[in-house]
Amino acid sequence: MNERSLSFGKAASDYAKGRPGYPLQSVDWLLEGVTGRVLDLGAGTGKLTEAILRCRHAEVVAVDPDPVMLATLEAHVPRVPTLRGTAEEIPLEDASVDAVVMGQAWHWVEPEAAAREIARVLAPGGVLGLIWNIRNERSDWVSALTRVIGHSSAETMIAAGPPRVPAPFGPLEINELTWKRPVTAEGLRALVHSRSSYITASDIYRTDLDVALEHLIARTPELADGGEYRMPYVTHCFRARVAEHGA
C-alpha cells in the first residue's frame, strides 16, 4: 500500500461525515450465499462494516492499517472487533473467513500479494467482494464538481474497466447499481476534504480548491440555506472465488 493510502486517518471525521454508505442491495449481492464470518479489509471508518451488519446476521471483523480510522469505526460500530493490518499482511489464520470484502480499497493494494494473502484467509468456497461508490458524471453538476476536484485513483481505475484480480482467483462477476444520495453543502465539503488528493496536497492547493468549491456551492440553488442536492452515484461491485485446479 502506498503513502497516500495511509493518509485518511488525518481526515477520519470528514471521511465518516462526507463519504456515502453502501446500498444494501449491492452489499447483499457481494455476499450472496455467505452465512459465516466476513472480513471487511481496509475497513476505514466502517461504512461497509455497518452495511454488512444491516443486511447479514454474520460475524464481522474489521482490518485497517490506520489506527485513527479504526478508532472512528469502533465509535460508529462498537460491536465489531478490529485489527491493524493490510491486504498484503492480514492478521488472521488460514481459512478463517467465508468472505473478504473491500470498499473503496482495492486500488490501493499490490494485486498479486493481496490476492495470495486474501486467498490464504478464505475458507474453501469463500468469496472476495470489491465495491466502489463512484459519482455518476452523466449529471452536468457532477461533471462541474469533477472539474473542481479532479478524478480520484478509484475513479480513474473504474473508468478504465474492471479491476485486475490475479491468480489464484478466477473470473470476476460484475454488478452495478445507480442511485442518489442527498448531500448538504457541509457534507460536500467533508466529502472533498476526505479525499487523499486533498489530504496530501499543499496548503496553497487546498485553499484554491476550497475557493473553487465555494463558488460551485454558491451557484447551486439546491444547496442554499441548508438544502440538499441529490448526488447521483453508480455502485460498482465485483466478486470472485479461488479458481479450481484445471479450470
mmCIF file of C-alpha atoms in Angstrom:
data_model
loop_
_atom_site.group_PDB
_atom_site.id
_atom_site.type_symbol
_atom_site.label_atom_id
_atom_site.label_comp_id
_atom_site.label_asym_id
_atom_site.label_seq_id
_atom_site.Cartn_x
_atom_site.Cartn_y
_atom_site.Cartn_z
ATOM 1 C CA MET A 1 0.000 0.000 0.000
ATOM 2 C CA ASN A 2 1.347 3.442 -0.853
ATOM 3 C CA GLU A 3 1.722 6.508 1.349
ATOM 4 C CA ARG A 4 -1.445 8.214 0.091
ATOM 5 C CA SER A 5 -3.497 5.174 1.087
ATOM 6 C CA LEU A 6 -2.350 5.681 4.680
ATOM 7 C CA SER A 7 -3.320 9.375 4.795
ATOM 8 C CA PHE A 8 -7.019 9.037 5.575
ATOM 9 C CA GLY A 9 -6.630 8.998 9.359
ATOM 10 C CA LYS A 10 -5.805 12.706 9.161
ATOM 11 C CA ALA A 11 -9.361 13.289 7.942
ATOM 12 C CA ALA A 12 -11.255 10.448 9.624
ATOM 13 C CA SER A 13 -14.033 12.750 10.824
ATOM 14 C CA ASP A 14 -14.558 14.201 7.329
ATOM 15 C CA TYR A 15 -14.485 10.679 5.882
ATOM 16 C CA ALA A 16 -17.191 9.472 8.265
ATOM 17 C CA LYS A 17 -19.306 12.575 7.639
ATOM 18 C CA GLY A 18 -18.843 13.065 3.901
ATOM 19 C CA ARG A 19 -18.499 9.638 2.301
ATOM 20 C CA PRO A 20 -21.637 7.794 1.225
ATOM 21 C CA GLY A 21 -22.616 4.485 2.725
ATOM 22 C CA TYR A 22 -23.105 1.406 0.570
ATOM 23 C CA PRO A 23 -26.503 0.381 -0.820
ATOM 24 C CA LEU A 24 -27.716 -2.739 0.976
ATOM 25 C CA GLN A 25 -28.794 -4.220 -2.359
ATOM 26 C CA SER A 26 -25.186 -4.095 -3.578
ATOM 27 C CA VAL A 27 -23.729 -5.495 -0.362
ATOM 28 C CA ASP A 28 -26.315 -8.286 -0.407
ATOM 29 C CA TRP A 29 -25.156 -9.197 -3.931
ATOM 30 C CA LEU A 30 -21.495 -9.266 -2.848
ATOM 31 C CA LEU A 31 -22.331 -11.679 -0.025
ATOM 32 C CA GLU A 32 -24.878 -13.843 -1.812
ATOM 33 C CA GLY A 33 -24.811 -17.287 -0.217
ATOM 34 C CA VAL A 34 -22.404 -16.248 2.564
ATOM 35 C CA THR A 35 -23.548 -17.202 6.084
ATOM 36 C CA GLY A 36 -20.281 -17.320 8.005
ATOM 37 C CA ARG A 37 -17.590 -14.884 9.124
ATOM 38 C CA VAL A 38 -16.898 -11.813 6.976
ATOM 39 C CA LEU A 39 -13.667 -9.788 6.885
ATOM 40 C CA ASP A 40 -14.018 -6.102 5.989
ATOM 41 C CA LEU A 41 -10.497 -5.412 4.744
ATOM 42 C CA GLY A 42 -9.390 -1.780 4.540
ATOM 43 C CA ALA A 43 -12.471 -1.058 6.621
ATOM 44 C CA GLY A 44 -11.748 2.616 7.250
ATOM 45 C CA THR A 45 -14.439 4.268 9.375
ATOM 46 C CA GLY A 46 -16.836 1.338 8.992
ATOM 47 C CA LYS A 47 -19.116 2.414 6.137
ATOM 48 C CA LEU A 48 -19.106 -1.069 4.615
ATOM 49 C CA THR A 49 -18.936 -2.807 8.001
ATOM 50 C CA GLU A 50 -22.180 -1.185 9.012
ATOM 51 C CA ALA A 51 -23.886 -2.172 5.760
ATOM 52 C CA ILE A 52 -22.790 -5.798 6.171
ATOM 53 C CA LEU A 53 -24.350 -5.941 9.629
ATOM 54 C CA ARG A 54 -27.572 -4.424 8.345
ATOM 55 C CA CYS A 55 -28.065 -6.999 5.582
ATOM 56 C CA ARG A 56 -26.399 -10.073 7.111
ATOM 57 C CA HIS A 57 -26.539 -11.668 10.573
ATOM 58 C CA ALA A 58 -22.918 -12.674 10.216
ATOM 59 C CA GLU A 59 -19.861 -12.259 12.393
ATOM 60 C CA VAL A 60 -17.718 -9.411 11.035
ATOM 61 C CA VAL A 61 -14.105 -8.497 11.736
ATOM 62 C CA ALA A 62 -12.630 -5.214 10.502
ATOM 63 C CA VAL A 63 -8.986 -4.742 9.465
ATOM 64 C CA ASP A 64 -7.319 -1.448 8.506
ATOM 65 C CA PRO A 65 -3.743 -0.128 8.689
ATOM 66 C CA ASP A 66 -4.731 3.227 10.230
ATOM 67 C CA PRO A 67 -5.432 3.308 13.992
ATOM 68 C CA VAL A 68 -7.365 6.589 13.759
ATOM 69 C CA MET A 69 -9.707 5.161 11.142
ATOM 70 C CA LEU A 70 -10.209 2.061 13.285
ATOM 71 C CA ALA A 71 -10.947 4.199 16.350
ATOM 72 C CA THR A 72 -13.608 6.017 14.333
ATOM 73 C CA LEU A 73 -15.049 2.671 13.231
ATOM 74 C CA GLU A 74 -15.147 1.470 16.832
ATOM 75 C CA ALA A 75 -17.153 4.577 17.776
ATOM 76 C CA HIS A 76 -19.691 4.024 14.974
ATOM 77 C CA VAL A 77 -19.876 0.208 15.032
ATOM 78 C CA PRO A 78 -18.725 -0.715 18.541
ATOM 79 C CA ARG A 79 -19.667 -4.412 18.458
ATOM 80 C CA VAL A 80 -17.220 -5.295 15.676
ATOM 81 C CA PRO A 81 -13.677 -6.476 16.575
ATOM 82 C CA THR A 82 -10.897 -4.505 14.861
ATOM 83 C CA LEU A 83 -7.310 -5.349 13.955
ATOM 84 C CA ARG A 84 -4.490 -3.430 12.303
ATOM 85 C CA GLY A 85 -3.286 -4.932 9.058
ATOM 86 C CA THR A 86 -3.166 -4.606 5.286
ATOM 87 C CA ALA A 87 -4.351 -6.637 2.313
ATOM 88 C CA GLU A 88 -0.791 -7.886 1.913
ATOM 89 C CA GLU A 89 -0.471 -8.879 5.615
ATOM 90 C CA ILE A 90 -3.785 -9.936 7.166
ATOM 91 C CA PRO A 91 -3.636 -10.740 10.913
ATOM 92 C CA LEU A 92 -5.946 -13.761 10.671
ATOM 93 C CA GLU A 93 -5.446 -17.515 10.482
ATOM 94 C CA ASP A 94 -5.637 -19.614 7.328
ATOM 95 C CA ALA A 95 -9.170 -20.416 6.073
ATOM 96 C CA SER A 96 -10.715 -18.389 8.897
ATOM 97 C CA VAL A 97 -13.338 -16.310 7.000
ATOM 98 C CA ASP A 98 -16.050 -17.098 4.462
ATOM 99 C CA ALA A 99 -15.848 -13.759 2.675
ATOM 100 C CA VAL A 100 -13.417 -10.865 2.305
ATOM 101 C CA VAL A 101 -14.893 -7.549 1.202
ATOM 102 C CA MET A 102 -13.131 -4.283 0.385
ATOM 103 C CA GLY A 103 -14.864 -0.922 -0.023
ATOM 104 C CA GLN A 104 -13.031 1.821 -1.940
ATOM 105 C CA ALA A 105 -9.767 -0.014 -1.263
ATOM 106 C CA TRP A 106 -8.537 -2.498 -3.899
ATOM 107 C CA HIS A 107 -6.976 0.285 -5.977
ATOM 108 C CA TRP A 108 -4.508 0.875 -3.118
ATOM 109 C CA VAL A 109 -3.172 -2.699 -2.903
ATOM 110 C CA GLU A 110 -0.392 -4.642 -4.619
ATOM 111 C CA PRO A 111 -2.644 -7.050 -6.555
ATOM 112 C CA GLU A 112 -0.504 -10.213 -6.610
ATOM 113 C CA ALA A 113 0.442 -10.077 -2.931
ATOM 114 C CA ALA A 114 -3.084 -9.121 -1.872
ATOM 115 C CA ALA A 115 -4.707 -11.903 -3.924
ATOM 116 C CA ARG A 116 -2.419 -14.533 -2.407
ATOM 117 C CA GLU A 117 -2.993 -13.284 1.143
ATOM 118 C CA ILE A 118 -6.768 -12.984 0.776
ATOM 119 C CA ALA A 119 -6.929 -16.499 -0.684
ATOM 120 C CA ARG A 120 -4.988 -17.729 2.351
ATOM 121 C CA VAL A 121 -7.552 -16.473 4.883
ATOM 122 C CA LEU A 122 -10.596 -17.545 2.845
ATOM 123 C CA ALA A 123 -12.247 -20.847 3.664
ATOM 124 C CA PRO A 124 -12.840 -23.196 0.707
ATOM 125 C CA GLY A 125 -15.593 -21.781 -1.471
ATOM 126 C CA GLY A 126 -15.208 -18.318 0.094
ATOM 127 C CA VAL A 127 -15.746 -15.137 -1.876
ATOM 128 C CA LEU A 128 -13.792 -11.926 -2.468
ATOM 129 C CA GLY A 129 -16.050 -8.901 -2.945
ATOM 130 C CA LEU A 130 -14.906 -5.469 -4.128
ATOM 131 C CA ILE A 131 -17.137 -2.404 -4.135
ATOM 132 C CA TRP A 132 -16.825 1.267 -5.068
ATOM 133 C CA ASN A 133 -19.241 4.185 -4.931
ATOM 134 C CA ILE A 134 -18.422 6.378 -7.952
ATOM 135 C CA ARG A 135 -20.114 9.694 -8.738
ATOM 136 C CA ASN A 136 -22.234 9.477 -11.887
ATOM 137 C CA GLU A 137 -20.778 12.052 -14.283
ATOM 138 C CA ARG A 138 -23.729 11.842 -16.650
ATOM 139 C CA SER A 139 -25.006 14.665 -14.457
ATOM 140 C CA ASP A 140 -23.808 18.100 -15.595
ATOM 141 C CA TRP A 141 -23.481 19.215 -11.987
ATOM 142 C CA VAL A 142 -21.303 16.234 -11.099
ATOM 143 C CA SER A 143 -19.131 16.978 -14.131
ATOM 144 C CA ALA A 144 -18.747 20.542 -12.851
ATOM 145 C CA LEU A 145 -17.744 19.203 -9.440
ATOM 146 C CA THR A 146 -15.150 16.933 -11.048
ATOM 147 C CA ARG A 147 -13.655 19.897 -12.885
ATOM 148 C CA VAL A 148 -13.076 21.427 -9.455
ATOM 149 C CA ILE A 149 -11.777 18.399 -7.533
ATOM 150 C CA GLY A 150 -10.409 16.128 -10.260
ATOM 151 C CA HIS A 151 -10.626 12.342 -10.520
ATOM 152 C CA SER A 152 -9.557 10.051 -7.704
ATOM 153 C CA SER A 153 -7.422 6.939 -8.183
ATOM 154 C CA ALA A 154 -10.538 4.789 -7.843
ATOM 155 C CA GLU A 155 -12.494 6.801 -10.409
ATOM 156 C CA THR A 156 -9.646 6.575 -12.906
ATOM 157 C CA MET A 157 -9.293 2.827 -12.397
ATOM 158 C CA ILE A 158 -13.012 2.034 -12.703
ATOM 159 C CA ALA A 159 -13.315 4.197 -15.829
ATOM 160 C CA ALA A 160 -10.665 2.002 -17.467
ATOM 161 C CA GLY A 161 -12.618 -1.210 -16.814
ATOM 162 C CA PRO A 162 -12.944 -3.921 -14.150
ATOM 163 C CA PRO A 163 -10.150 -4.144 -11.563
ATOM 164 C CA ARG A 164 -7.397 -6.684 -12.066
ATOM 165 C CA VAL A 165 -7.693 -9.524 -9.570
ATOM 166 C CA PRO A 166 -4.935 -12.028 -10.353
ATOM 167 C CA ALA A 167 -4.488 -15.710 -9.504
ATOM 168 C CA PRO A 168 -5.444 -17.660 -7.562
ATOM 169 C CA PHE A 169 -8.838 -16.016 -8.179
ATOM 170 C CA GLY A 170 -10.998 -16.863 -11.155
ATOM 171 C CA PRO A 171 -13.155 -14.619 -13.360
ATOM 172 C CA LEU A 172 -14.949 -11.607 -11.919
ATOM 173 C CA GLU A 173 -18.710 -11.360 -11.674
ATOM 174 C CA ILE A 174 -19.953 -7.778 -12.100
ATOM 175 C CA ASN A 175 -22.939 -5.863 -10.741
ATOM 176 C CA GLU A 176 -23.825 -2.143 -10.943
ATOM 177 C CA LEU A 177 -26.458 -0.062 -9.206
ATOM 178 C CA THR A 178 -27.413 3.569 -9.905
ATOM 179 C CA TRP A 179 -28.843 5.595 -7.030
ATOM 180 C CA LYS A 180 -28.874 9.063 -5.470
ATOM 181 C CA ARG A 181 -27.731 10.339 -2.107
ATOM 182 C CA PRO A 182 -28.852 13.647 -0.562
ATOM 183 C CA VAL A 183 -25.842 15.828 0.303
ATOM 184 C CA THR A 184 -25.697 19.219 2.036
ATOM 185 C CA ALA A 185 -23.062 21.885 1.486
ATOM 186 C CA GLU A 186 -21.418 20.801 4.742
ATOM 187 C CA GLY A 187 -21.453 17.178 3.634
ATOM 188 C CA LEU A 188 -19.992 18.108 0.250
ATOM 189 C CA ARG A 189 -17.121 19.961 1.914
ATOM 190 C CA ALA A 190 -16.447 16.926 4.124
ATOM 191 C CA LEU A 191 -16.524 14.623 1.090
ATOM 192 C CA VAL A 192 -13.926 16.720 -0.722
ATOM 193 C CA HIS A 193 -11.760 17.104 2.376
ATOM 194 C CA SER A 194 -11.732 13.308 2.863
ATOM 195 C CA ARG A 195 -10.051 12.639 -0.482
ATOM 196 C CA SER A 196 -6.397 11.599 -0.395
ATOM 197 C CA SER A 197 -5.523 14.138 -3.101
ATOM 198 C CA TYR A 198 -6.785 16.908 -0.811
ATOM 199 C CA ILE A 199 -5.315 15.497 2.420
ATOM 200 C CA THR A 200 -1.807 15.188 0.970
ATOM 201 C CA ALA A 201 -1.841 18.441 -1.050
ATOM 202 C CA SER A 202 -0.084 21.690 -0.242
ATOM 203 C CA ASP A 203 -1.831 24.437 1.728
ATOM 204 C CA ILE A 204 -1.954 26.605 -1.420
ATOM 205 C CA TYR A 205 -3.662 23.851 -3.421
ATOM 206 C CA ARG A 206 -6.213 23.188 -0.664
ATOM 207 C CA THR A 207 -7.016 26.891 -0.362
ATOM 208 C CA ASP A 208 -7.511 27.270 -4.112
ATOM 209 C CA LEU A 209 -9.701 24.160 -4.252
ATOM 210 C CA ASP A 210 -11.820 25.374 -1.321
ATOM 211 C CA VAL A 211 -12.412 28.699 -3.054
ATOM 212 C CA ALA A 212 -13.484 26.960 -6.269
ATOM 213 C CA LEU A 213 -15.742 24.610 -4.310
ATOM 214 C CA GLU A 214 -17.441 27.518 -2.538
ATOM 215 C CA HIS A 215 -18.136 29.148 -5.914
ATOM 216 C CA LEU A 216 -19.781 25.934 -7.106
ATOM 217 C CA ILE A 217 -21.861 25.676 -3.928
ATOM 218 C CA ALA A 218 -22.977 29.302 -4.304
ATOM 219 C CA ARG A 219 -24.164 28.558 -7.861
ATOM 220 C CA THR A 220 -26.188 25.511 -6.761
ATOM 221 C CA PRO A 221 -29.708 26.550 -5.656
ATOM 222 C CA GLU A 222 -30.398 23.165 -4.031
ATOM 223 C CA LEU A 223 -27.564 23.763 -1.535
ATOM 224 C CA ALA A 224 -28.747 27.215 -0.478
ATOM 225 C CA ASP A 225 -29.966 27.753 3.098
ATOM 226 C CA GLY A 226 -29.111 24.256 4.300
ATOM 227 C CA GLY A 227 -30.757 22.479 1.373
ATOM 228 C CA GLU A 228 -29.719 19.190 -0.216
ATOM 229 C CA TYR A 229 -28.519 18.150 -3.658
ATOM 230 C CA ARG A 230 -29.314 14.583 -4.714
ATOM 231 C CA MET A 231 -25.866 13.367 -5.737
ATOM 232 C CA PRO A 232 -26.069 10.565 -8.322
ATOM 233 C CA TYR A 233 -23.825 7.539 -7.851
ATOM 234 C CA VAL A 234 -23.047 4.266 -9.549
ATOM 235 C CA THR A 235 -22.028 1.498 -7.159
ATOM 236 C CA HIS A 236 -19.675 -0.913 -8.922
ATOM 237 C CA CYS A 237 -19.442 -4.415 -7.442
ATOM 238 C CA PHE A 238 -17.150 -7.306 -8.324
ATOM 239 C CA ARG A 239 -16.836 -10.748 -6.781
ATOM 240 C CA ALA A 240 -14.593 -13.733 -7.393
ATOM 241 C CA ARG A 241 -13.677 -17.093 -5.913
ATOM 242 C CA VAL A 242 -10.438 -19.018 -5.914
ATOM 243 C CA ALA A 243 -10.218 -20.824 -9.238
ATOM 244 C CA GLU A 244 -10.487 -24.598 -9.155
ATOM 245 C CA HIS A 245 -7.430 -26.503 -10.332
ATOM 246 C CA GLY A 246 -7.696 -27.151 -14.035
ATOM 247 C CA ALA A 247 -10.462 -24.586 -14.515
#
